[in-house]
Coordinates of C-alpha atoms in Angstrom, one line a residue:
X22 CA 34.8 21.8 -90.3
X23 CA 35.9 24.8 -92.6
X24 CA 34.5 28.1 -91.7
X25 CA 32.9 29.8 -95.0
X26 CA 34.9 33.0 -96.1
X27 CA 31.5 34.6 -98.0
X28 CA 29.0 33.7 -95.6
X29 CA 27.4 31.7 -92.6
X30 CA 28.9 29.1 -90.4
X31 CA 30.9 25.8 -91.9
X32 CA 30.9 25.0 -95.8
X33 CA 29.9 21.5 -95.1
X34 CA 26.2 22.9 -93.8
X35 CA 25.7 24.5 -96.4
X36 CA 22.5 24.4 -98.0
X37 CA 22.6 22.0 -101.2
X38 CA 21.0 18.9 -102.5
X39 CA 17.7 18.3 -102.3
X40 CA 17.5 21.0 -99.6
X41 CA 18.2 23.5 -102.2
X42 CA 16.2 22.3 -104.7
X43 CA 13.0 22.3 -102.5
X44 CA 13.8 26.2 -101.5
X45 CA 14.2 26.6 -104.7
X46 CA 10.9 24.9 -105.6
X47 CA 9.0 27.0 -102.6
X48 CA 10.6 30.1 -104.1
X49 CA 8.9 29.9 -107.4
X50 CA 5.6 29.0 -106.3
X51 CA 5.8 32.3 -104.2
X52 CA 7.9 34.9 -106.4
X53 CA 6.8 32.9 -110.5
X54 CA 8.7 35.8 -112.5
X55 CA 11.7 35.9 -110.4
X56 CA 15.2 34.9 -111.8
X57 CA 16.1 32.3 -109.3
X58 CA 19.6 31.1 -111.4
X59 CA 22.2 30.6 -108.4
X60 CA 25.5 32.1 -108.6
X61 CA 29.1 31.3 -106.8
X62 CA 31.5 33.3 -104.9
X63 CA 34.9 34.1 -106.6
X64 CA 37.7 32.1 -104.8
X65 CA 39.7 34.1 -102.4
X66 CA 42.5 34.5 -104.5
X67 CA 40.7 36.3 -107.4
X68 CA 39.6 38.9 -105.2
X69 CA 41.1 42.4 -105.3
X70 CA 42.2 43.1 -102.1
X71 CA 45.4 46.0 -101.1
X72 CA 48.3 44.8 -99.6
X73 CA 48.8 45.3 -95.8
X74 CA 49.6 49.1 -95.2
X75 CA 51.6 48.5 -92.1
X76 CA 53.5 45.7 -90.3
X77 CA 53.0 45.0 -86.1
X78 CA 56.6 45.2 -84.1
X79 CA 58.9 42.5 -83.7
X80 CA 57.6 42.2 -79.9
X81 CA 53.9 41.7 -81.1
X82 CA 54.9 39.9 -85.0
X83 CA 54.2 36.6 -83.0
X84 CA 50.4 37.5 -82.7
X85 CA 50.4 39.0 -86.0
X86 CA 48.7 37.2 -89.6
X87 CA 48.9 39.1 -93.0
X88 CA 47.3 35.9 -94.5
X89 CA 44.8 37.4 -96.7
X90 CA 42.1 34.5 -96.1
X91 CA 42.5 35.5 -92.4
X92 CA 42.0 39.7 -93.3
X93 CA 39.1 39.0 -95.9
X94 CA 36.9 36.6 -93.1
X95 CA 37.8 39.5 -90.6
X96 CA 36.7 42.4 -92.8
X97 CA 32.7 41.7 -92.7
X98 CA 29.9 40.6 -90.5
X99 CA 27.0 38.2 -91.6
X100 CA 24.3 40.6 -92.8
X101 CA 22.3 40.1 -96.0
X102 CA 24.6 43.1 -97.2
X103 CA 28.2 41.4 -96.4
X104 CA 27.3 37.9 -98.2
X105 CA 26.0 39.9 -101.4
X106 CA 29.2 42.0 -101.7
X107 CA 31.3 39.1 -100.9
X108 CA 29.5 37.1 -103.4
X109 CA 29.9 39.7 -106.1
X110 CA 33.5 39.8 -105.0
X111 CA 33.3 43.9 -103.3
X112 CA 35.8 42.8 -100.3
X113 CA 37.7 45.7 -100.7
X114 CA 38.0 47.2 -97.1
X115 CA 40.0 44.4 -95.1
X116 CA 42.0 45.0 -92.2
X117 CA 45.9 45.6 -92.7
X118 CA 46.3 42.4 -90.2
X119 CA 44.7 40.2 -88.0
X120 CA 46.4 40.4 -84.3
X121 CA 45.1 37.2 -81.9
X122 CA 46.3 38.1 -78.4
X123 CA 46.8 35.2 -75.9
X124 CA 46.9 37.0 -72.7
X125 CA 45.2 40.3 -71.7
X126 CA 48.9 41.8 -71.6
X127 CA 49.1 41.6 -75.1
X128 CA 45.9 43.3 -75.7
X129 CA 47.3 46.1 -73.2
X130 CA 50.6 45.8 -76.1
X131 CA 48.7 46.5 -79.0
X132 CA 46.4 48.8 -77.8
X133 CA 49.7 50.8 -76.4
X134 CA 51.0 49.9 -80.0
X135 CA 48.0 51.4 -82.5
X136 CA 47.6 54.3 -80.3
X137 CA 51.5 55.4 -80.9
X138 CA 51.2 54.4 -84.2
X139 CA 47.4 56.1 -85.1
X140 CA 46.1 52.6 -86.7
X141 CA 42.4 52.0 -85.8
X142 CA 41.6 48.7 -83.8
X143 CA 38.5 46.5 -84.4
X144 CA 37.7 44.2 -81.6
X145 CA 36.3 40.7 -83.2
X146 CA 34.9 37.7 -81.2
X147 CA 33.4 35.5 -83.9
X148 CA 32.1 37.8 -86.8
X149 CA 28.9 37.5 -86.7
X150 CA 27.6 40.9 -86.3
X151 CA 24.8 41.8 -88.8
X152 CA 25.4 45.6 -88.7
X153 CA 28.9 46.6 -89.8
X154 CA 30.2 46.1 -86.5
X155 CA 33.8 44.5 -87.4
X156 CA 33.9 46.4 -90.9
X157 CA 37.3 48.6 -91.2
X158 CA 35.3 50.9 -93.1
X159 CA 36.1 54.6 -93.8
X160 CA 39.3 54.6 -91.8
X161 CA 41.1 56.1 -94.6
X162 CA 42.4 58.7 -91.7
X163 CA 44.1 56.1 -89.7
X164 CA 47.7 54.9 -90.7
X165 CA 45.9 51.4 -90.9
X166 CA 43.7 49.1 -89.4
X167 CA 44.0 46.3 -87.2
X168 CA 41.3 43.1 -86.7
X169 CA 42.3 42.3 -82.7
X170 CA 41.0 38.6 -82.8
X171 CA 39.8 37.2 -79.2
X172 CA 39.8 34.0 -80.3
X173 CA 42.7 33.0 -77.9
X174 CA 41.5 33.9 -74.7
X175 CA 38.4 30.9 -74.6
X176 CA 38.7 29.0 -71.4
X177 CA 36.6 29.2 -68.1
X178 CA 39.4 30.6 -65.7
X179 CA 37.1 29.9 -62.6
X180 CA 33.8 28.4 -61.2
X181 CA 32.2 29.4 -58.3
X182 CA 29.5 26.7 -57.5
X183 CA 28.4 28.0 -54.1
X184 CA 27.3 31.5 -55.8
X185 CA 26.7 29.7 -59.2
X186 CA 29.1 32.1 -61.5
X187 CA 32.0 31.4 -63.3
X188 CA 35.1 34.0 -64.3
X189 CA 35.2 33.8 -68.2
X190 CA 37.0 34.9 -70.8
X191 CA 35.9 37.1 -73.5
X192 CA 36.8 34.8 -76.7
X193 CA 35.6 31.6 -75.8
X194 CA 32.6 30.3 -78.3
X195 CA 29.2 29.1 -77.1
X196 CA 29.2 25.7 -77.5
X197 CA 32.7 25.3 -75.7
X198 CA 31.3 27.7 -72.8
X199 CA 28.5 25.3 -72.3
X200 CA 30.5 21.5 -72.6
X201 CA 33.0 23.3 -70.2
X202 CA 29.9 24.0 -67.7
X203 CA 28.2 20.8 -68.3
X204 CA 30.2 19.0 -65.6
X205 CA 29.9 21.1 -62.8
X206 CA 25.4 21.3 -63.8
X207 CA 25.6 24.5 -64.7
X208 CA 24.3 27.0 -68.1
X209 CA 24.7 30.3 -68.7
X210 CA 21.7 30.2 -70.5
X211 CA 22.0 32.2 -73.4
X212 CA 21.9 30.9 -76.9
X213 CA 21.1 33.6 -79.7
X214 CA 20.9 32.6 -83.2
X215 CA 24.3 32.9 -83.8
X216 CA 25.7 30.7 -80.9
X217 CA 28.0 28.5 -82.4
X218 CA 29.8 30.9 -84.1
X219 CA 29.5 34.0 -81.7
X220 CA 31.8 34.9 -78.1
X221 CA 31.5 35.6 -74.5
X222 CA 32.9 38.8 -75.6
X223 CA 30.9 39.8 -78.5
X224 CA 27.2 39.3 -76.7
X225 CA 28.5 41.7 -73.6
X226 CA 30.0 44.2 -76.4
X227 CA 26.4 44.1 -78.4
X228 CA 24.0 43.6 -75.0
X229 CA 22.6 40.6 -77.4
X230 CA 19.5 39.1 -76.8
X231 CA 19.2 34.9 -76.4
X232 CA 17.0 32.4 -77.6
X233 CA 14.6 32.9 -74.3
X234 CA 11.7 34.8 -74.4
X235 CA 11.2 36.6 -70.9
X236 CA 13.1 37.4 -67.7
X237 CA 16.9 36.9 -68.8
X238 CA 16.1 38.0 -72.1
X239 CA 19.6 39.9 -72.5
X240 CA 23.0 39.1 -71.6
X241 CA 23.1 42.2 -69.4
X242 CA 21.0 40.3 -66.9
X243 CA 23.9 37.6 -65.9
X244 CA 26.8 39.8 -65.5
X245 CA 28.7 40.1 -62.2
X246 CA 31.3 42.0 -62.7
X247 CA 33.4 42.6 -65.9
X248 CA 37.0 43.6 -67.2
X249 CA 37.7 45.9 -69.6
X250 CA 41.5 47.2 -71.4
X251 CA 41.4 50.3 -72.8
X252 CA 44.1 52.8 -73.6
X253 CA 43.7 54.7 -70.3
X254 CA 44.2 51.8 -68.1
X255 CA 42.0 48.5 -67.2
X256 CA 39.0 48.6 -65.6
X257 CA 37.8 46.1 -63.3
X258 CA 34.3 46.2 -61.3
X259 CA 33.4 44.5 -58.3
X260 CA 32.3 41.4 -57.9
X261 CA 28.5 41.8 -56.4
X262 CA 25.2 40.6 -56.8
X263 CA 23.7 43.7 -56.7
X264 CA 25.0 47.4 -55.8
X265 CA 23.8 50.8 -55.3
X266 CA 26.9 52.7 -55.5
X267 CA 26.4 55.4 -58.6
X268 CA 26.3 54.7 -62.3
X269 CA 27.0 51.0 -62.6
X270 CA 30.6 50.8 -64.3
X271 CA 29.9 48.0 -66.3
X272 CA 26.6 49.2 -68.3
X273 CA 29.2 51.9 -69.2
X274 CA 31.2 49.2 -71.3
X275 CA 27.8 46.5 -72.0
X276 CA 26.9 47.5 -75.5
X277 CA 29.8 49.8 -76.5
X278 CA 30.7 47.6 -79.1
X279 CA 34.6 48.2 -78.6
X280 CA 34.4 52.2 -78.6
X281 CA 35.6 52.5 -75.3
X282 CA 37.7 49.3 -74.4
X283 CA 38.4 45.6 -75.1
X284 CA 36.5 43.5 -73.0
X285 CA 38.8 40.4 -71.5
X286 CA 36.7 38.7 -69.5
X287 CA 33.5 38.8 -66.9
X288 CA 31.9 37.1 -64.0
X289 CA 28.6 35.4 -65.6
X290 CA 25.9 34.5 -63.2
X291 CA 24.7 31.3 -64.0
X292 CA 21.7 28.4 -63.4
X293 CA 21.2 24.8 -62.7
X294 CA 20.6 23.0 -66.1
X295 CA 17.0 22.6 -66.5
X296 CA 15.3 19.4 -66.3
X297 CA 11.7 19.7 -66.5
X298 CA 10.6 21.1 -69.8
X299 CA 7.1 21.4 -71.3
X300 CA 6.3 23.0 -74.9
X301 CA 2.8 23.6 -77.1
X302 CA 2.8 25.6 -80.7
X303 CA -0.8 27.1 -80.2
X304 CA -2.9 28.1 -83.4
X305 CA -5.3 31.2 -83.9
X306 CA -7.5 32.3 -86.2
X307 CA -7.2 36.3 -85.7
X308 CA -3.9 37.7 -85.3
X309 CA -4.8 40.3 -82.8
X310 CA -6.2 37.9 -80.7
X311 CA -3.2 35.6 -81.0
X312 CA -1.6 39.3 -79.9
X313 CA -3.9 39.7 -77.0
X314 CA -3.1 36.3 -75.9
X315 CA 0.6 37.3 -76.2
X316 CA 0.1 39.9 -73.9
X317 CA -2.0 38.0 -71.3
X318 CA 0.8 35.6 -70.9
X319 CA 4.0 38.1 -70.9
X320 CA 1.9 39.8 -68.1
X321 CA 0.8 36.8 -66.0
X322 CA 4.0 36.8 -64.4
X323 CA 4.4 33.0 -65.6
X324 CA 7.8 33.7 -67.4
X325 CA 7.6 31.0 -69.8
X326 CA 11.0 30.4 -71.1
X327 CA 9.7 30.4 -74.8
X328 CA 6.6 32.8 -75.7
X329 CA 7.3 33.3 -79.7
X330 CA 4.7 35.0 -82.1
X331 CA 4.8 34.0 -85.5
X332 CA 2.1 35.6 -88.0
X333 CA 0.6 33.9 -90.9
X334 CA 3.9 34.7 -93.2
X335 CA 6.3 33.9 -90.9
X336 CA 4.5 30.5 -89.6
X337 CA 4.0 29.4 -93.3
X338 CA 7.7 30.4 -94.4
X339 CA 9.9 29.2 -91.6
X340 CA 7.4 26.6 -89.5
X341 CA 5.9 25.1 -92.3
X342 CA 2.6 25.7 -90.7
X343 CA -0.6 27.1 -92.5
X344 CA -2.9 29.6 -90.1
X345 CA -4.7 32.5 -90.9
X346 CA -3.7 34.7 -87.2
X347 CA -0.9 33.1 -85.8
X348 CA 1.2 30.5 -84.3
X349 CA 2.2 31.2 -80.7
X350 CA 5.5 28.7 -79.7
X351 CA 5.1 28.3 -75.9
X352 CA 7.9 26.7 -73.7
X353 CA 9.1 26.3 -70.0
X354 CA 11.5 25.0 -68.5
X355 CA 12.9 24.5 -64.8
X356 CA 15.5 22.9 -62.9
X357 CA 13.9 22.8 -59.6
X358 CA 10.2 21.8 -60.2
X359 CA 7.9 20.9 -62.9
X360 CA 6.0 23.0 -65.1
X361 CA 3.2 21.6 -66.2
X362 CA 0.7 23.5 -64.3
X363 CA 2.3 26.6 -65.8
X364 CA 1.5 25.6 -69.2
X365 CA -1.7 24.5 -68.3
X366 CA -2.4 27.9 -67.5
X367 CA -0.7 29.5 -70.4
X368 CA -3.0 27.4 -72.8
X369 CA -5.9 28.4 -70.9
X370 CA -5.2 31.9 -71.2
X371 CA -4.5 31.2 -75.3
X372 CA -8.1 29.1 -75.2
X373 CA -9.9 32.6 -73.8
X374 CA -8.1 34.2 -77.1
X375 CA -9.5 31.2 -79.2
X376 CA -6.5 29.5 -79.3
X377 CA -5.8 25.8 -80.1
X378 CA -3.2 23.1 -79.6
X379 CA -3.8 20.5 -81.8
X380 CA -0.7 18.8 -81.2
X381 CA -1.2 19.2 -77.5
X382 CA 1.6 19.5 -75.3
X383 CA 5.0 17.8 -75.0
X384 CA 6.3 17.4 -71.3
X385 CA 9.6 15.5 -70.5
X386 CA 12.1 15.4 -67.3
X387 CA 15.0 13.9 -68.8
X388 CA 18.0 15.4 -71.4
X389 CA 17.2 12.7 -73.6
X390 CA 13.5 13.6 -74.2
X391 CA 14.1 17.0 -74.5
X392 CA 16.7 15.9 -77.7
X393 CA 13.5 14.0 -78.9
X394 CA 11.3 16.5 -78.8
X395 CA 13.2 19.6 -80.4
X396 CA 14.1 17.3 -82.7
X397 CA 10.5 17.0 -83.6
X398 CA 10.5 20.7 -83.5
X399 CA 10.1 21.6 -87.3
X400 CA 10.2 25.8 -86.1
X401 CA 13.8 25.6 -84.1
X402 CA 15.2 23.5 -86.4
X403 CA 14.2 25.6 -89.5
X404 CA 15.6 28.5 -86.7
X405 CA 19.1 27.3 -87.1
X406 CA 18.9 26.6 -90.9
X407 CA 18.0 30.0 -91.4
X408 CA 21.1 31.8 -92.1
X409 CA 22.4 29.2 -94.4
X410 CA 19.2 29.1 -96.4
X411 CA 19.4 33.4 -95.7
X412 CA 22.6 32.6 -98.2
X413 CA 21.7 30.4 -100.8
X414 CA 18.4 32.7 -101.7
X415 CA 20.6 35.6 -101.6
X416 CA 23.2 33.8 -104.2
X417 CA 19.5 33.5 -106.1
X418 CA 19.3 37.3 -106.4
X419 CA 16.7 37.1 -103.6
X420 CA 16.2 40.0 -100.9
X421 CA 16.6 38.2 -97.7
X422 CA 17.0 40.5 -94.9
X423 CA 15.1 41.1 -91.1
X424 CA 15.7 44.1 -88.7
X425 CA 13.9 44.1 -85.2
X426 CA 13.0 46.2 -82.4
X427 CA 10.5 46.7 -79.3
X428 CA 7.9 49.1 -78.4
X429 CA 5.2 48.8 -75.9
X430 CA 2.1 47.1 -76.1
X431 CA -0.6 50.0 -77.0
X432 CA 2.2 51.1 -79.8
X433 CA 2.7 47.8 -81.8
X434 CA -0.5 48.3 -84.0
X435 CA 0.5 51.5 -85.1
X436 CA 4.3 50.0 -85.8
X437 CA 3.5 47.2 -87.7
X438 CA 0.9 49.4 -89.7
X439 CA 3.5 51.9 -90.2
X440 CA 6.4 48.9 -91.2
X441 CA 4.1 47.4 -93.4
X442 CA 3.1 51.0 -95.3
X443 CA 6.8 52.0 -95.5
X444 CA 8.5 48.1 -97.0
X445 CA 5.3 48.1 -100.0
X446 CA 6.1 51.7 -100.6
X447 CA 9.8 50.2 -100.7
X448 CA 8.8 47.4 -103.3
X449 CA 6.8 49.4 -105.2
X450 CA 9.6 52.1 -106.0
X451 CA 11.9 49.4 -107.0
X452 CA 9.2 47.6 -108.8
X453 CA 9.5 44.1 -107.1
X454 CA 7.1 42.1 -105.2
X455 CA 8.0 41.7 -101.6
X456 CA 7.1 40.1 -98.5
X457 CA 7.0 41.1 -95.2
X458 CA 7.0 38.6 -91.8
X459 CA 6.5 39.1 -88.7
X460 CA 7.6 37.3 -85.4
X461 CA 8.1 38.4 -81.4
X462 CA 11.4 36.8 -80.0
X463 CA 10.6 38.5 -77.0
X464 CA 8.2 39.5 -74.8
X465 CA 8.0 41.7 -71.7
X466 CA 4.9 42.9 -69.2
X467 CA 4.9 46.5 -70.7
X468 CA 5.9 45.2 -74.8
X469 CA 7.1 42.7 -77.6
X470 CA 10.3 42.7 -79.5
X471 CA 8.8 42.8 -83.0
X472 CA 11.3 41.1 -86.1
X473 CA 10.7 41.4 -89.4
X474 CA 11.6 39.6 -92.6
X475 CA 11.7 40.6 -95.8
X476 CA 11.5 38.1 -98.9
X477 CA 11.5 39.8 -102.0
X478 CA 13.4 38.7 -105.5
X479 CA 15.9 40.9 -106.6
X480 CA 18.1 42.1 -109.7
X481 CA 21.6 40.5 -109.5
X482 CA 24.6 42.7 -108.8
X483 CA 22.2 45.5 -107.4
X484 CA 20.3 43.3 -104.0
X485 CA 22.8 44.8 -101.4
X486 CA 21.6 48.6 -102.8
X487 CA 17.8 47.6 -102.7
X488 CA 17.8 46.7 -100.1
X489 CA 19.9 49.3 -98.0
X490 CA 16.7 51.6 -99.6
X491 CA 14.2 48.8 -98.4
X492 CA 16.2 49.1 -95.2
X493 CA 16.1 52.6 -94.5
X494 CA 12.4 53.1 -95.2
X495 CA 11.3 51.0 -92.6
X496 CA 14.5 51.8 -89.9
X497 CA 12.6 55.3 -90.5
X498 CA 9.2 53.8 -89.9
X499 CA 10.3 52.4 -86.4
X500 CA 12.0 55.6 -85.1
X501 CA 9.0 57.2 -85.9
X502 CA 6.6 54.9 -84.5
X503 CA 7.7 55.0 -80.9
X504 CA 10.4 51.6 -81.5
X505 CA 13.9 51.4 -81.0
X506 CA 15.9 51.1 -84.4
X507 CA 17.3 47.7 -82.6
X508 CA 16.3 45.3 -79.4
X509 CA 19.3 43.1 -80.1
X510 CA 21.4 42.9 -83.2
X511 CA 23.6 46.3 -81.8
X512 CA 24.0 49.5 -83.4
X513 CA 27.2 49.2 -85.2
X514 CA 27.7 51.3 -88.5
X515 CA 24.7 50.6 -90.3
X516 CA 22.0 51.8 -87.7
X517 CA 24.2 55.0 -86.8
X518 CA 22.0 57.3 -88.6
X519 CA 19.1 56.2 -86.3
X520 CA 20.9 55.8 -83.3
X521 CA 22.3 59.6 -83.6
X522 CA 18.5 60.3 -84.0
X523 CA 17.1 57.7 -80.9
X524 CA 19.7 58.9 -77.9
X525 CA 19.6 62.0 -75.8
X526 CA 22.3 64.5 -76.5
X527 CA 23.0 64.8 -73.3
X528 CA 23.9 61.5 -73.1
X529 CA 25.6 61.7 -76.3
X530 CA 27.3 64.4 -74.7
X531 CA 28.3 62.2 -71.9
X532 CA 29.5 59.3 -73.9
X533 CA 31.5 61.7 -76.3
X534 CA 33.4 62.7 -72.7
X535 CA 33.4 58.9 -71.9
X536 CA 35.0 58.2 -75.4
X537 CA 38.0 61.2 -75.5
X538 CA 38.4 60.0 -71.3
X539 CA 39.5 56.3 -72.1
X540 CA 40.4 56.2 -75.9
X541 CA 42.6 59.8 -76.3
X542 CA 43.9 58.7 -79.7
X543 CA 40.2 57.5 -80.9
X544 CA 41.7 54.4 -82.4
X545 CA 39.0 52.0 -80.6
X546 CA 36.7 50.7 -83.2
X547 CA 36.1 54.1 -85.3
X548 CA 33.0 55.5 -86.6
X549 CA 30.8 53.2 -84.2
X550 CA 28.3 54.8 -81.9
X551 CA 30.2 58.1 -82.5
X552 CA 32.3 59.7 -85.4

C-alpha cells in the first residue's frame, strides 16, 4: 500500500464512497449552514519547496535521499494542523535530506557529522506525532536540517523467553513487532491509535500511552533497559527488573523526544498472549453517575484491560450510540485464567451507578472469537477509522481536532467545566458553532485521562489558525485547572508554551545541564522541550 504524503496512513483507506457520503450526510444534519464542499491536495510536484541547503559526505551519501517526496512526508506530523497546511499546499519547512541509518554506527556517523557541521537532527520513527515533534521548524540558525529516519533498524535482535523480554530495535513498526512475537506467544502489549504506522522508538521517545486502560497504561512500564546515541557517547542501562541505584538512567532519555540522544534499541518486558477475554459497553442515564461508576471500578483494584468513558457527544459521534450520561466500554482480558467473575463484578459496581448492559456481555477463550467479537465492536472499529475520517472533514473545512490530559478525581468537575467555558468562548469569538466530546482513555485509582474532541465547521484556508486559537484557550483552561497540558500525545513544539509553564525550574534547570552535558553543539532535535 502507498503511504499518503498529506495525511493519515495508506491512500487506499482512505475515506471515500459511500463512507464519505454518509459523513458527509451526518455532518449536515449536525452543522446545516456549514460549507461542507471537499477540496484536494496539490500533487507533490506543485508544491513550493527549497532545494536541499547541504549535501551528507561521501562516507554517509549511501544513507542519504534528497527525493523531495521523501523530505515533504518527513517535514510534518499528523495533527489536524499538518493535514490543513499540507492540503492548502504550506509545506515549506522540509528537511534538507532524509538520512536512514542501518546500523547504530551510522547513527554514531551522522550525529559526529551534523555536530561538525552545525546542521540540526530530527529523530523520526514513523511520523505520526500530533504535536510538531518531527517539524524542522525555526532552524533557520542551523547550517541545515537533517530527518534521521529509523526505519532501518526494525527487527527483534533477541528473545528472552525464560524472563519474557525481547532486545528490540527502535525503528521496527507495531504490527511487525507483534507477527515477529507471535511465534514464541508473546505481546508487548501496547497498541496506541497510531500503531500501524508508529515505532518501538517513537512510543519510548514520547512515553505514549496504549490502547489499555489501567496498569501498563504507558510504555514506560515495560522497559528493561534501553540504549541511547548521543553526541557525548552511548549510553546503555542495565538490564534489571527492578533497581534502586539513584535516578533511573533511562527515565532520563523516556520522553525526551530526541533532545538528548537517539534511541537504538531497548529491552521490552513482555506477556503471554491473552486468551480469555470478556467485554460489555454499559449505558447510563446521568453522566456523573456513569463518572462515579468510573471511579468505583479504576479503584477496585480489578484492572480491567479496557475501562473507556464516552459521554453523550462522543458515544453518539464515534459509537453510533444514543444515551443521555454515558457509555462506559468495559474489557478484560488474561492469559492465565478467566475473567468472567471480574466483569461480573465490574457490572455490578456500574448497576449500583444505575448502569445497564443491554447487549450483555461477550466472553470468548479462543483468537478466533475474539476477531468475531471486535469485529462486532462498532466503537473500536470507528477507533481506527478515525484519523482518516479526522482528514476528509478537515478537506471539508471542518475543525477536527482533540487534545488530552489527566487530573485527579475530585479535580475533573472543575476541568471539564472550565474546558467546556473556555472552547464556547473559543466558538463564539470566531463566530462558529462548535462541539465539544469527551472520553477517558485511561483510568487510574487517584484520576482519569480526560480527551477531548472538537467538531466545529470552519472557513477554508483559515481552519489551521482557528483552531491554533481554539487550541490555546482550552491548553490554558487545563493548566489552570490542576491537568497536565498532555497524558500521552508528547510535548513536542506545539505544547512548549505550556510545558515551560507545567515543570519545575529546577528541573528545568536540571534538564538544561542534562541537554549542554550530552548534546554540546545543541543539534539534537532543536526547539523541543527547551530553546
Amino acid at each position: 500500500m502507498a503511504r499518503s504524503w498529506w495525511g493519515w496512513g495508506n491512500v487506499e483507506d482512505a475515506v471515500v464512497g459511500a463512507e464519505r457520503a454518509g459523513l458527509t450526510q451526518r455532518l449536515a444534519a449536525v452543522f446545516p449552514q456549514a460549507d461542507l464542499t471537499a477540496h484536494e491536495p496539490p500533487k507533490i510536484g506543485e508544491l513550493s519547496v527549497p532545494a536541499p541547503g547541504v549535501q551528507a559526505p561521501a562516507a554517509l551519501a549511501r544513507l542519504a535521499s534528497d527525493d523531495l517526496a521523501d523530505r515533504v512526508r518527513h517535514g510534518h506530523g499528523q495533527a489536524f494542523r499538518d493535514v490543513v497546511r499540507c492540503l492548502l499546499g504550506r509545506v515549506e519547512q522540509v528537511p534538507d535530506l532524509v538520512v536512514r541509518p542501518s546500523s547504530e554506527q551510522d547513527v554514531v556517523d551522522v550525529l559526529d557529522w551534523c555536530t561538525g557541521a552545525g546542521i540540526a537532527v530530527v529523530p523520526f520513527g514513523g511520523g505520526t506525532s500530533v504535536v510538531g515533534g518531527v517539524e524542522p521548524r525555526g532552524l533557520r540558525q542551523y547550517a541545515g536540517a537533517v530527518s534521521l529516519d529509523l526505519g532501518r533498524l526494525n527487527r527483534i535482535v533477541e528473545v528472552d523467553r525464560v524472563s519474557r523480554a525481547a532486545r528490540i530495535q527502535a525503528g521496527i513498526l507495531g504490527p511487525a513487532l507483534e507477527d515477529a512475537l507471535r511465534p514464541d506467544g508473546l505481546t508487548l502489549r501496547h497498541f496506541p491509535q497510531s500503531f500501524e504506522f508508529s515505532t518501538l522508538g517513537g512510543w519510548l521517545a514520547t512515553r505514549a500511552g496504549g490502547h489499555y486502560a489501567t496498569v501498563y497504561t504507558h510504555i514506560d512500564d515495560m522497559v528493561e533497559s534501553m540504549r541511547v546515541v548521543t553526541p557525548a557517547g552511548i549510553s546503555q542501562s542495565r538490564r534489571l527488573p527492578g533497581s534502586g541505584a539513584g535516578p533511573s538512567p533511562d527515565r532520563m532519555f523516556l520522553g525526551s523526544e530526541g533532545t538528548l540522544g537517539v534511541i537504538t534499541e531497548a529491552w521490552m518486558r513482555l506477556q503471554d498472549r491473552p486468551r480469555w477475554r470478556s467485554g460489555a459497553s454499559v449505558l447510563f442515564d446521568d453522566y456523573a453517575a456513569a463518572v462515579a461508576a468510573t471511579r468505583a471500578i479504576a479503584q477496585s483494584a480489578l484492572f480491567p484491560a479496557n475501562c473507556r468513558l464516552l459521554d453523550p457527544v462522543e458515544a453518539f459521534i464515534n459509537a453510533g450510540t444514543s444515551t443521555s450520561g454515558g457509555l462506559l466500554v468495559l474489557g478484560f482480558e488474561s492469559a492465565d485464567h478467566p475473567v468472567a467473575e471480574s466483569m461480573r463484578r465490574a457490572v455490578e459496581i456500574c448497576d449500583g451507578f444505575g448502569g445497564r448492559v443491554p447487549d450483555g456481555v461477550r466472553t470468548t477463550d479462543s483468537e478466533q472469537d475474539r476477531a468475531r467479537t471486535e469485529a462486532a465492536d462498532t466503537w473500536r472499529s470507528s477507533f481506527l477509522r478515525m484519523p482518516y475520517q479526522r482528514d476528509a472533514m478537515a478537506a471539508q473545512s471542518m475543525i477536527v481536532e482533540t487534545f488530552e490530559t489527566a487530573c485527579t478525581w475530585n479535580r475533573f468537575e472543575e476541568l471539564r467545566s472550565a474546558v467546556e467555558a473556555a472552547a464556547g468562548a473559543a466558538f463564539t469569538a470566531l463566530s462558529i458553532n462548535g462541539v465539544l466530546s469527551c472520553r477517558f482513555t485511561h483510568v487510574y485509582p487517584d484520576g482519569p485521562a480526560p480527551y477531548f474532541g472538537i467538531y466545529a465547521p470552519g472557513t477554508w484556508g483559515r481552519t489551521a489558525e482557528q483552531w491554533d486559537e481554539i487550541k490555546t484557550a482550552v491548553s490554558e483552561a487545563l493548566l489552570n485547572s490542576g491537568g497536565t497540558i498532555t497524558h500521552h500525545h508528547a510535548v513536542g513544539r506545539d505544547h512548549r508554551p505550556w510545558y515551560d509553564r507545567q515543570r519545575p525550574e529546577p528541573f528545568a534547570t536540571a534538564l538544561r545541564a542534562s541537554k549542554t552535558a550530552l548534546d554540546p553543539a545543541g543539534i539534537l532535535n532543536p526547539g523541543v522541550l527547551l530553546d
